[in-house]
Each structure stands twice: as C-alpha cells, then as structure tokens.
PDB file of C-alpha atoms and ligand atoms in Angstrom:
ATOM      1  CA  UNK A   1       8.243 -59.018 -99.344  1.00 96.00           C
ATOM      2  CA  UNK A   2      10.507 -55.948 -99.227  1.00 97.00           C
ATOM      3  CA  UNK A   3      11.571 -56.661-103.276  1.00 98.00           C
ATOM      4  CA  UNK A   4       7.832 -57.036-104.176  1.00 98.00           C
ATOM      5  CA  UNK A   5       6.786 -53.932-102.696  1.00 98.00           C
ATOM      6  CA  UNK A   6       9.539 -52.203-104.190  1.00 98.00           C
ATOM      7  CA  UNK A   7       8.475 -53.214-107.589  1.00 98.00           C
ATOM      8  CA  UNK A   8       4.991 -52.031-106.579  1.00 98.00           C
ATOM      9  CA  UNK A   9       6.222 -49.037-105.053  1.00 98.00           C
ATOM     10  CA  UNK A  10       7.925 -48.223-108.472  1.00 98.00           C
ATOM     11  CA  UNK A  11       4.794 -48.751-110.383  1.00 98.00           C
ATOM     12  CA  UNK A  12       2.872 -45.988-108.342  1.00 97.00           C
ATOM     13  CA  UNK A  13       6.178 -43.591-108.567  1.00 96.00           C
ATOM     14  CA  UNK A  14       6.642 -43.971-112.580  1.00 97.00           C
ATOM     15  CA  UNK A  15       2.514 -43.846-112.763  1.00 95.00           C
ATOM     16  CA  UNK A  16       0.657 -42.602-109.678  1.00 94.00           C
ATOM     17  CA  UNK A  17      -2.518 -42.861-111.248  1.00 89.00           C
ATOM     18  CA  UNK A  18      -2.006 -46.421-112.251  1.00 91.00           C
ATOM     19  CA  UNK A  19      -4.529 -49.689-111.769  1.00 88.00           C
ATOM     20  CA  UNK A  20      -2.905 -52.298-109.125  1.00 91.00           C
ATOM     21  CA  UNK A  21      -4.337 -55.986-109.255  1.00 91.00           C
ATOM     22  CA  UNK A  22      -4.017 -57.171-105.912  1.00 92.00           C
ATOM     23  CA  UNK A  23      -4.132 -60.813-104.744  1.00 95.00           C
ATOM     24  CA  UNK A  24      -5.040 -62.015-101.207  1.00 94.00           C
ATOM     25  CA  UNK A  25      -3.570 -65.003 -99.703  1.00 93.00           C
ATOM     26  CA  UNK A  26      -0.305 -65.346 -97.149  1.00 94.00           C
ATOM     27  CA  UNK A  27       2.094 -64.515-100.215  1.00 96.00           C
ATOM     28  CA  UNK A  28       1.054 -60.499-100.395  1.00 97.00           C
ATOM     29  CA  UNK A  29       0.428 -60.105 -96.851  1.00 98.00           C
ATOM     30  CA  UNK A  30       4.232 -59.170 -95.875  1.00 98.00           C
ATOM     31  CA  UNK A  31       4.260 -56.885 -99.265  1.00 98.00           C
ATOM     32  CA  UNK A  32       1.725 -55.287 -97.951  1.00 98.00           C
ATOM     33  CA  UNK A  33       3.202 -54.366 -94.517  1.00 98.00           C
ATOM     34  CA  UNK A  34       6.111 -52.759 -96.300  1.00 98.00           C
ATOM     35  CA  UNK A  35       4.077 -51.045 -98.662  1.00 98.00           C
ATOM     36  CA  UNK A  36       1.940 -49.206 -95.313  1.00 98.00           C
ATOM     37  CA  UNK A  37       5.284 -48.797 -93.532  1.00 98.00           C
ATOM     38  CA  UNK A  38       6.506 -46.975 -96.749  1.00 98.00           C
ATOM     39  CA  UNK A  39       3.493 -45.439 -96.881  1.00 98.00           C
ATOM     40  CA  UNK A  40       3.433 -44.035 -93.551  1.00 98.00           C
ATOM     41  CA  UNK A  41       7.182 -42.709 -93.935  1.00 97.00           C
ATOM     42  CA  UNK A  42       5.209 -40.437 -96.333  1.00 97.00           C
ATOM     43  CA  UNK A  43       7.276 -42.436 -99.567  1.00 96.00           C
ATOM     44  CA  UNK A  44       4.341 -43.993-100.839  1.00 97.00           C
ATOM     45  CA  UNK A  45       1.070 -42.259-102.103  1.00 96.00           C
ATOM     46  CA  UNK A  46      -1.954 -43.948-103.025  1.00 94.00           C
ATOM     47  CA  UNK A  47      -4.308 -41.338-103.952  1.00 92.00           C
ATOM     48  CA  UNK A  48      -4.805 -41.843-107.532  1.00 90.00           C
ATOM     49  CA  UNK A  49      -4.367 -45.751-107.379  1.00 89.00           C
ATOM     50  CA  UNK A  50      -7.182 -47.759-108.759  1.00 84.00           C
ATOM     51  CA  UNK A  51      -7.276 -51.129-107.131  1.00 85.00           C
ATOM     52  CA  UNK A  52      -9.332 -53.932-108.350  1.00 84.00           C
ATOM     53  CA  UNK A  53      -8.853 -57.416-107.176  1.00 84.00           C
ATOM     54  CA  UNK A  54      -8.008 -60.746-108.477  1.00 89.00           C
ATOM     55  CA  UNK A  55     -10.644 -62.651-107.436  1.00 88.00           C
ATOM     56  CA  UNK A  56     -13.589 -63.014-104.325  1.00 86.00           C
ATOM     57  CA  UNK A  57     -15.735 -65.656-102.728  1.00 88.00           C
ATOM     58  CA  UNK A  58     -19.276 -65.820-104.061  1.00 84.00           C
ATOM     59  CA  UNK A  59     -21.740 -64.963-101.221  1.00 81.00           C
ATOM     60  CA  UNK A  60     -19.773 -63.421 -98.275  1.00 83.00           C
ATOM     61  CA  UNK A  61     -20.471 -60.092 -97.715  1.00 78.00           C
ATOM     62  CA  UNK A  62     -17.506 -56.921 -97.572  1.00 74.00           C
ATOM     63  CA  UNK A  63     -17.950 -56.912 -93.543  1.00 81.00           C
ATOM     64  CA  UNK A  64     -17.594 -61.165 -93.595  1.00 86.00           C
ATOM     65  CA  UNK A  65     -14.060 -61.379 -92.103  1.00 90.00           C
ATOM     66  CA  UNK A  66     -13.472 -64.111 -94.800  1.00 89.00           C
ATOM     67  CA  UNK A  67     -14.013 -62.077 -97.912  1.00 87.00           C
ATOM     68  CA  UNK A  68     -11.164 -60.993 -99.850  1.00 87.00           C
ATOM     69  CA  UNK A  69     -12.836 -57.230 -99.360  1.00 82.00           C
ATOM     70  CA  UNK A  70     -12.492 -57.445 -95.926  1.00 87.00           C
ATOM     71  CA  UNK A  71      -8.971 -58.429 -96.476  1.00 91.00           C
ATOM     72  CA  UNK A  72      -7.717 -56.502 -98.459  1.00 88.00           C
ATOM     73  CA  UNK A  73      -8.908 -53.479 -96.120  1.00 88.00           C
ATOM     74  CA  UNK A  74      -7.363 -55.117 -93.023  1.00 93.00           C
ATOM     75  CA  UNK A  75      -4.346 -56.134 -94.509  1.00 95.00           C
ATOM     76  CA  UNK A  76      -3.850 -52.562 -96.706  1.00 94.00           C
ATOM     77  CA  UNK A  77      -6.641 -50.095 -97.697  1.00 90.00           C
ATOM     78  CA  UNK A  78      -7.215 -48.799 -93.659  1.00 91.00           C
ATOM     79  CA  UNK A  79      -4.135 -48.189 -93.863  1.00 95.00           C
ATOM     80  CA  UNK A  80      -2.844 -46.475 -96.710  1.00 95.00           C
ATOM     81  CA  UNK A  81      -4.657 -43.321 -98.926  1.00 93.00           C
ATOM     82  CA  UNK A  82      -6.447 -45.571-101.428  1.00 88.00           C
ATOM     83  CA  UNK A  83      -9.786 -44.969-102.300  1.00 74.00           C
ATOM     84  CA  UNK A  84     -11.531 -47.735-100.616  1.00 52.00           C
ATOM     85  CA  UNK A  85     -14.615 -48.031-103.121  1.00 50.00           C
ATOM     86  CA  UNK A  86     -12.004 -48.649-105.677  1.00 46.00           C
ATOM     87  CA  UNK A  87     -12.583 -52.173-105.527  1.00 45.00           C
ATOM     88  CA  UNK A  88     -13.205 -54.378-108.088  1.00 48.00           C
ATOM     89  CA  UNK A  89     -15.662 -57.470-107.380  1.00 41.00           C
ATOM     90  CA  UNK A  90     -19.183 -56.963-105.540  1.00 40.00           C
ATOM     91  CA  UNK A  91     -20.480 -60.267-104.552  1.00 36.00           C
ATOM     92  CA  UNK A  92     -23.842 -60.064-106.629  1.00 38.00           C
ATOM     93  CA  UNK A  93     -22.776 -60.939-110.249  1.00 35.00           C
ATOM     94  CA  UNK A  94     -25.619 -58.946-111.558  1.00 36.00           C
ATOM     95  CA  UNK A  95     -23.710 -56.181-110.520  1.00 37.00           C
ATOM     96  CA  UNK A  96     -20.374 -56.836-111.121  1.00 37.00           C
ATOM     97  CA  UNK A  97     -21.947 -56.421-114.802  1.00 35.00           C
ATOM     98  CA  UNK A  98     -24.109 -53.131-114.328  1.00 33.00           C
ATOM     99  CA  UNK A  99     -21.793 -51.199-111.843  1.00 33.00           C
ATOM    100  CA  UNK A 100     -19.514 -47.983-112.432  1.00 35.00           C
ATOM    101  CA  UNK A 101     -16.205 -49.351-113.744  1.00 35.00           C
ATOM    102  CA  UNK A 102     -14.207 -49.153-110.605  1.00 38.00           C
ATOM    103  CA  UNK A 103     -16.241 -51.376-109.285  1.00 43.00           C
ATOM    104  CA  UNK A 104     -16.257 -54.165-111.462  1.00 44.00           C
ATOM    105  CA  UNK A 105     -13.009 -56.228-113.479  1.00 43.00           C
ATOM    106  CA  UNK A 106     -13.940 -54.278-116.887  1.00 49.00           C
ATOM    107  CA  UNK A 107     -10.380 -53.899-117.970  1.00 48.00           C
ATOM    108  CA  UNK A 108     -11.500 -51.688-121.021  1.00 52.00           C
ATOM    109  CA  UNK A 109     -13.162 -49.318-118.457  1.00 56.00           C
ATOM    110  CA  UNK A 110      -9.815 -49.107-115.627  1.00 64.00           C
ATOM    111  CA  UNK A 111      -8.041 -48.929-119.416  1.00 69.00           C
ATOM    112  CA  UNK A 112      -6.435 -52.107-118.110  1.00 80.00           C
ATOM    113  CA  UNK A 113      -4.289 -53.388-115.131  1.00 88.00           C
ATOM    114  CA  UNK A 114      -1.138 -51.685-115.105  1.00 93.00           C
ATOM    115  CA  UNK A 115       0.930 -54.333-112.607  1.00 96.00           C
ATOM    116  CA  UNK A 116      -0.914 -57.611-111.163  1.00 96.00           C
ATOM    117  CA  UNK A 117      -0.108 -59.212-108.021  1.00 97.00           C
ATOM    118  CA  UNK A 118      -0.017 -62.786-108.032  1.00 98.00           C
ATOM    119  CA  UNK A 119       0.431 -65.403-105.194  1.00 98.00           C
ATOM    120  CA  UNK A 120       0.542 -69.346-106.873  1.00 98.00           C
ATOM    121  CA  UNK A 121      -1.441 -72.390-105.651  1.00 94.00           C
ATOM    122  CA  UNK A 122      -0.272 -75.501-105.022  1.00 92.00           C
ATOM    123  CA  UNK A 123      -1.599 -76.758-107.937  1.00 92.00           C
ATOM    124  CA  UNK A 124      -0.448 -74.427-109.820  1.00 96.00           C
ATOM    125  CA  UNK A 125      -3.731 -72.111-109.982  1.00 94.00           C
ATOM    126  CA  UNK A 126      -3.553 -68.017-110.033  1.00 97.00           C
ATOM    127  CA  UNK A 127      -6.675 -66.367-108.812  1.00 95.00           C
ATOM    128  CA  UNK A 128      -8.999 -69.063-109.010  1.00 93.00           C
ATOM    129  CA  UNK A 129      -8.338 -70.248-112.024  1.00 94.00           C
ATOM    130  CA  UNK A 130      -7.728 -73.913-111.460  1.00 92.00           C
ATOM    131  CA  UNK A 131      -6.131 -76.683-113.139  1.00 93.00           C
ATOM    132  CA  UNK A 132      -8.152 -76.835-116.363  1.00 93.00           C
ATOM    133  CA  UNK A 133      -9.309 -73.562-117.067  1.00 89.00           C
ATOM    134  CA  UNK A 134      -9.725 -72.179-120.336  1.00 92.00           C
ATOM    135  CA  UNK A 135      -7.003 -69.790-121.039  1.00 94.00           C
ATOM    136  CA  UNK A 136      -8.926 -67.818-122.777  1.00 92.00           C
ATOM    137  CA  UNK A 137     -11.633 -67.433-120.077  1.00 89.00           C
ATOM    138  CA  UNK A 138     -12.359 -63.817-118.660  1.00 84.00           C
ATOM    139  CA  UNK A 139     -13.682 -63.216-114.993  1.00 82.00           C
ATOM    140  CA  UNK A 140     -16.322 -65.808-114.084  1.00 84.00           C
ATOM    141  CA  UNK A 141     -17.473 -67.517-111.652  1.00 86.00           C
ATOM    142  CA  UNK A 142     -16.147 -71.411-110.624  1.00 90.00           C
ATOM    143  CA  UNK A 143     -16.970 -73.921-108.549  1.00 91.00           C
ATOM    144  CA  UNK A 144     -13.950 -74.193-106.064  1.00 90.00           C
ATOM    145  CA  UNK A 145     -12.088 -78.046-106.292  1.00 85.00           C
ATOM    146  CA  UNK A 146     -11.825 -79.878-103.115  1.00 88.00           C
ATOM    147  CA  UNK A 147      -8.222 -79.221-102.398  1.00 82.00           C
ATOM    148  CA  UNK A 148      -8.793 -75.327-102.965  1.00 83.00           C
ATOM    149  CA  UNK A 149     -11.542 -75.976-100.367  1.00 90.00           C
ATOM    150  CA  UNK A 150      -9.097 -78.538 -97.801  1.00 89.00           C
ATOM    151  CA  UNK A 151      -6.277 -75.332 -98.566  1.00 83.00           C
ATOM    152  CA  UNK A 152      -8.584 -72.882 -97.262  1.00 85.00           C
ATOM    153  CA  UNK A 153     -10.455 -74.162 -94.831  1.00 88.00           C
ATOM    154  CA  UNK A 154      -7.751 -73.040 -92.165  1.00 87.00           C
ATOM    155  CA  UNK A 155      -9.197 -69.599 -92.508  1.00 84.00           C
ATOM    156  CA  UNK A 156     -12.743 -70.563 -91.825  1.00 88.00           C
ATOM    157  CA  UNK A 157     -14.440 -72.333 -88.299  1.00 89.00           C
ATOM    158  CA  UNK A 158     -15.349 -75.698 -90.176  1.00 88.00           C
ATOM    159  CA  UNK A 159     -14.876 -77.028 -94.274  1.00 88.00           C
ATOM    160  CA  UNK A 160     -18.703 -76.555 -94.204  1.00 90.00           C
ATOM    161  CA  UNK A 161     -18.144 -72.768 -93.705  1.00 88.00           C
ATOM    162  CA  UNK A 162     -15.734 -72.208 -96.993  1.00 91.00           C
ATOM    163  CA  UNK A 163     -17.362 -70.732 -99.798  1.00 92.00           C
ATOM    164  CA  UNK A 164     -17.898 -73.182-102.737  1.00 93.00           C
ATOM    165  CA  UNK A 165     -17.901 -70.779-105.128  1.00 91.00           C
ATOM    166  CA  UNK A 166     -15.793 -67.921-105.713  1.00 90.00           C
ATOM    167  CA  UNK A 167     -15.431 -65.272-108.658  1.00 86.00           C
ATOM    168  CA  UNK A 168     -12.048 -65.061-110.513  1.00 89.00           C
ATOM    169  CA  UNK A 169     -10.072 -62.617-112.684  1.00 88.00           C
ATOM    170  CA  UNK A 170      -9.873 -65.280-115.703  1.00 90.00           C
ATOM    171  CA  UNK A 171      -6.323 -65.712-116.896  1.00 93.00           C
ATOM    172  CA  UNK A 172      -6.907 -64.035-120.066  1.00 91.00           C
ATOM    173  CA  UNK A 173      -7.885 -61.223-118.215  1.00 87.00           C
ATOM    174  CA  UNK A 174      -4.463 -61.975-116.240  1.00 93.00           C
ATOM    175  CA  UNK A 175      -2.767 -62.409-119.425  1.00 94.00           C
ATOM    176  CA  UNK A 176      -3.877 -58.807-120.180  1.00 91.00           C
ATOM    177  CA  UNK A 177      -1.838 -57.057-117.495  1.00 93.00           C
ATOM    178  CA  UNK A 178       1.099 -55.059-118.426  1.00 95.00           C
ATOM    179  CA  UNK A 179       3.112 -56.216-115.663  1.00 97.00           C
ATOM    180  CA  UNK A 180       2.646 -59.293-113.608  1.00 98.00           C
ATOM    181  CA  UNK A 181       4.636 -60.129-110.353  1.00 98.00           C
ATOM    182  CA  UNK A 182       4.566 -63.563-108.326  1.00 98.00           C
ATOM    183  CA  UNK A 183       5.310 -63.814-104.947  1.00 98.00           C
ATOM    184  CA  UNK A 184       5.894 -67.134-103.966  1.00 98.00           C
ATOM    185  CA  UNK A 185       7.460 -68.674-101.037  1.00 97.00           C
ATOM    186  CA  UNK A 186       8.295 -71.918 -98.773  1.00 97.00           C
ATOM    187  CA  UNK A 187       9.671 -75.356-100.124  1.00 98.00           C
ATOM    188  CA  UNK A 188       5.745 -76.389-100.347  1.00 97.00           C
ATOM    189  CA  UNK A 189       5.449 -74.371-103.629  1.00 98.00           C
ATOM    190  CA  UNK A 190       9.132 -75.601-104.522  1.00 98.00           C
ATOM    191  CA  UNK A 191       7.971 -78.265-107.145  1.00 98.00           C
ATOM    192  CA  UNK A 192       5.162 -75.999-108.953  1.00 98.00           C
ATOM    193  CA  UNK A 193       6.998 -73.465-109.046  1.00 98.00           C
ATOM    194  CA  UNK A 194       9.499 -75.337-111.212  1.00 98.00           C
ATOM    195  CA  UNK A 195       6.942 -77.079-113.191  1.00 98.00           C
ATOM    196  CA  UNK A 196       5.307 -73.306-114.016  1.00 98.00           C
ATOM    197  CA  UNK A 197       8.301 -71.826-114.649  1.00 98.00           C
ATOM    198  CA  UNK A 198      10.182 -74.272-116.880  1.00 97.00           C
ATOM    199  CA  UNK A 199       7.570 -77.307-117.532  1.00 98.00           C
ATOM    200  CA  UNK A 200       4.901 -77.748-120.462  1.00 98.00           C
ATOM    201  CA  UNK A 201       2.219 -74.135-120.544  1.00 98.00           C
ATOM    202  CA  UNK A 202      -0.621 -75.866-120.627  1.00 98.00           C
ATOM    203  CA  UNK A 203      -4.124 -75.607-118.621  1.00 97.00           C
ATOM    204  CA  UNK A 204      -3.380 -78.323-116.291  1.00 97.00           C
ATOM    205  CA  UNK A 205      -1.102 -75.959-114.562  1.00 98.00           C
ATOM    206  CA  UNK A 206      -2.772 -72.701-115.394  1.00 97.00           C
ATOM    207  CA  UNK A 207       0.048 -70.373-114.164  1.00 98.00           C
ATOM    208  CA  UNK A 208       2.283 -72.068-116.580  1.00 98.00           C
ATOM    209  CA  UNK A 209       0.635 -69.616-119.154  1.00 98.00           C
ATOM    210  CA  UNK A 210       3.387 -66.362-117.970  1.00 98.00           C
ATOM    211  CA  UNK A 211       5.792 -67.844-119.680  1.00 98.00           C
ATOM    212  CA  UNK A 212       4.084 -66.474-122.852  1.00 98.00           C
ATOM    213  CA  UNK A 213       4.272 -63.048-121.171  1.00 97.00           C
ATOM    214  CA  UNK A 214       6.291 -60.563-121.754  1.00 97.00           C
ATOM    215  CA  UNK A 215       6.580 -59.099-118.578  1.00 98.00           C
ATOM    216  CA  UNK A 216       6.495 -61.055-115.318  1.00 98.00           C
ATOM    217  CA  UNK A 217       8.776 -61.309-112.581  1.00 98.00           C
ATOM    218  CA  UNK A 218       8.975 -63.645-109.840  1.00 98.00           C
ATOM    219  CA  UNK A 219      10.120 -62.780-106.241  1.00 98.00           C
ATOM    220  CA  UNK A 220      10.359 -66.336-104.610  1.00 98.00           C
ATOM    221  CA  UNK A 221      12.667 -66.895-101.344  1.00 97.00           C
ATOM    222  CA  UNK A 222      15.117 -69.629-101.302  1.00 97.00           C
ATOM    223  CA  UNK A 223      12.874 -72.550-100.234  1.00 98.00           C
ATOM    224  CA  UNK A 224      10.356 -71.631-103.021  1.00 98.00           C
ATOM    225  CA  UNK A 225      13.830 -71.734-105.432  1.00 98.00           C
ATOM    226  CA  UNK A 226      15.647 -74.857-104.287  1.00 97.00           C
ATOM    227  CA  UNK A 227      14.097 -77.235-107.037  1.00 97.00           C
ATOM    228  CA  UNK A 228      15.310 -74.831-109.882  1.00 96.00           C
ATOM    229  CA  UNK A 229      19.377 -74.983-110.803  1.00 87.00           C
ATOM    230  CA  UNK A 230      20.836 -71.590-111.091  1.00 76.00           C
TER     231      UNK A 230
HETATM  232  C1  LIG B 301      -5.555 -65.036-103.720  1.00 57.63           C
HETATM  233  C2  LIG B 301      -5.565 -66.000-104.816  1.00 57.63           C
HETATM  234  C3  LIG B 301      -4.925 -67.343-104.733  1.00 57.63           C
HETATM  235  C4  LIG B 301      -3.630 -67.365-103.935  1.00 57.63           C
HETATM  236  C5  LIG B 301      -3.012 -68.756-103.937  1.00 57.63           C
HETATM  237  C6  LIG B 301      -1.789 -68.834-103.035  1.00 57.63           C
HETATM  238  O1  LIG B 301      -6.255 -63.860-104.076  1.00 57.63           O
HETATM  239  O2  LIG B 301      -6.117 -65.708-105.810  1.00 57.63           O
HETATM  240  O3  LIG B 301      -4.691 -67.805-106.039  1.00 57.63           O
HETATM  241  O4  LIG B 301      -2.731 -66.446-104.473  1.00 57.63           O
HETATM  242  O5  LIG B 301      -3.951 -69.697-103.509  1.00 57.63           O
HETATM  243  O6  LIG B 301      -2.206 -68.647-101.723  1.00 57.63           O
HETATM  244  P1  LIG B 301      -1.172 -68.371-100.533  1.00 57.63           P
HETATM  245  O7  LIG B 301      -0.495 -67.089-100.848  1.00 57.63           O
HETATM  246  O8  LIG B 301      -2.015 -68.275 -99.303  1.00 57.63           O
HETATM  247  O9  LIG B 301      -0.226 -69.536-100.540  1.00 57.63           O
END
C-alpha cells in the first residue's frame, strides 16, 4: 500500500493538477490510508486533482453506502483536499452523457487520465470489464456475471441486494491512461495474476491487455507473486 501511494503521491508532486483514476475494492483501500496520512502530514496536496472513477453500480444513489461514490468519499475524499464534485460517474446514464466534464468519463474533456488505479478480479476483470469484453469498448454499461455478483455480495445484506448492473471505464478507455498501476494482493489472485502478466492477451482475461502498454506497474505482495519465478 505504502509503494502504491508513493507512486501516486509522485504523480500529484511532478503534476499537481493531474487526473487520478481511482478504483474501489479492498486492493486501494490501504493506498488510500497512506495517501490521507501523507496528506495530513501536510506532504500531499490535492487541490488541483481531478478524480474520476473507474467504474459504479447502476442505480444506487451517492448517499447508498454501497456505491463506489460513497466509497470513495469514506475511504479518501472526506479526508483529503480534493474537490469532491470531481467525480466522474452519476448514476443516470443520460447524464453521464450531458454533464460538465468533471463529471462524466469524457477523457477528451479531463484531457485524459494521467495515472489509473487498478485492483484485478479473480477472473481476471479490471473495472468491470469482464471476461469477454471488447477491447475496444469505451465506458458502458454491463450486466454484472454471477461470480462478480457471489464476489460482492459480502458487501451487501443479501445477493438479492447487489446491483446487477454497473457502469465501467471500458478498457480502451483504460488502455488510454498514461500511467496505469495494479495493486494486487493475497495468494487468491496468485494464478491470474500470472496468467495476466505472462499468459495469452486476449479478452477472456481482459487485464491481460497491459501487457500492450507502455506504462504499467504492478505492486503485488508476496502471496499475490508466489506463482511467478523471479
Ligand atoms: C473496483 C473495480 C474492481 C476491483 C476488483 C478487485 O473499482 O473496478 O475491478 O478492482 O474486483 O477487487 P478487490 O480489490 O476487492 O479484490
């Protein structure tokens, strides 16, 4: 957590004014913590950030404690100097298209995301762009799969409660960033992790797609690691 936030941290030092892509999920949450304890050191400043996030569940409002909105305010914006209505998907997809640009995922109007945050499924999906997605697809709307739907249920009071459809950065829009970071970790992830990093690209596992990237790093604890030989 401490190595991804120092990457991010480094971003908003060599370009305060730049565009973050921010993931929800367990991966970021430690980042996060590191980035508010920085931040309340006074060695972080978010004033100029623009945020916009990977991806949201269709039909939960910003106040639902299950929206990525509401988590990514819990788990960072209270906390830090960000502008809060920097965010980037309104649950109405009407108005994700007529909205002022930092409210919606139009890279040309944010003049593109500067470093995305990425945590990877289990299947080897990155926002919720699941196994056989279109690389070239932009942000959309899906229908979740069932084990996106078993994975997440933990965070919800019943299966019948989670969301069945969500919007999604799409992974060309992914693709697009100048700077991508993964944060993966635990020996659950240890076998897609390997097959993203070193097994076919192809849309079955869509993450498999940064290797074509130019500029991606992964910060992955042991566990995560222990299927790839170094
Ligand atoms: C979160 C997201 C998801 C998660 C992935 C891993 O915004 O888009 O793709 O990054 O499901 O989730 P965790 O980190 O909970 O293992």
């Amino acid at each position: 957590s401490r190595k991804a936030a120092n990457i991010i941290s480094a971003q908003i030092i060599m370009k305060p004014n730049c565009v973050l892509g921010l993931a929800t999920g367990s991966s970021p949450v430690g980042t996060y913590k590191t980035a508010i304890e920085w931040y309340k050191k006074g060695d972080l400043d978010f004033s100029q950030v623009t945020s916009v996030n990977l991806d949201e569940y269709k039909g939960l409002s910003p106040e639902n404690d299950q929206s990525y909105r509401y988590f990514m305010n819990t788990n960072l914006f209270d906390h830090v100097n960000i502008d809060k209505h920097v965010l980037s998907f309104r649950t109405d997809w009407k108005q994700i298209l007529t909205k002022p640009a930092v409210n919606t995922m139009d890279h040309s109007q944010t003049g593109g995301v500067d470093l995305q945050l990425l945590g990877l499924g289990h299947n080897g999906h990155i926002g919720f762009n699941e196994p056989g997605a279109a690389f070239e697809k932009e942000t959309h709307c899906v229908d979740l799969t069932e084990s996106t739907i078993e994975a997440n249920k933990r965070f919800f009071e019943s299966e019948d409660d989670v969301p069945r459809q969500a919007y999604t950065m799409g992974i060309k829009n992914i693709m697009q960033a100048k700077k991508i970071l993964v944060v993966v970790s635990g020996e659950d992830k240890a076998d897609i992790l390997k097959e993203v990093l070193y097994g076919p690209i192809t849309p079955e596992v869509p993450a498999s797609i940064l290797q074509l990237h130019n500029d991606v790093t992964i910060v992955a604890d042991e566990a995560a690691l222990s299927k790839i030989d170094m």
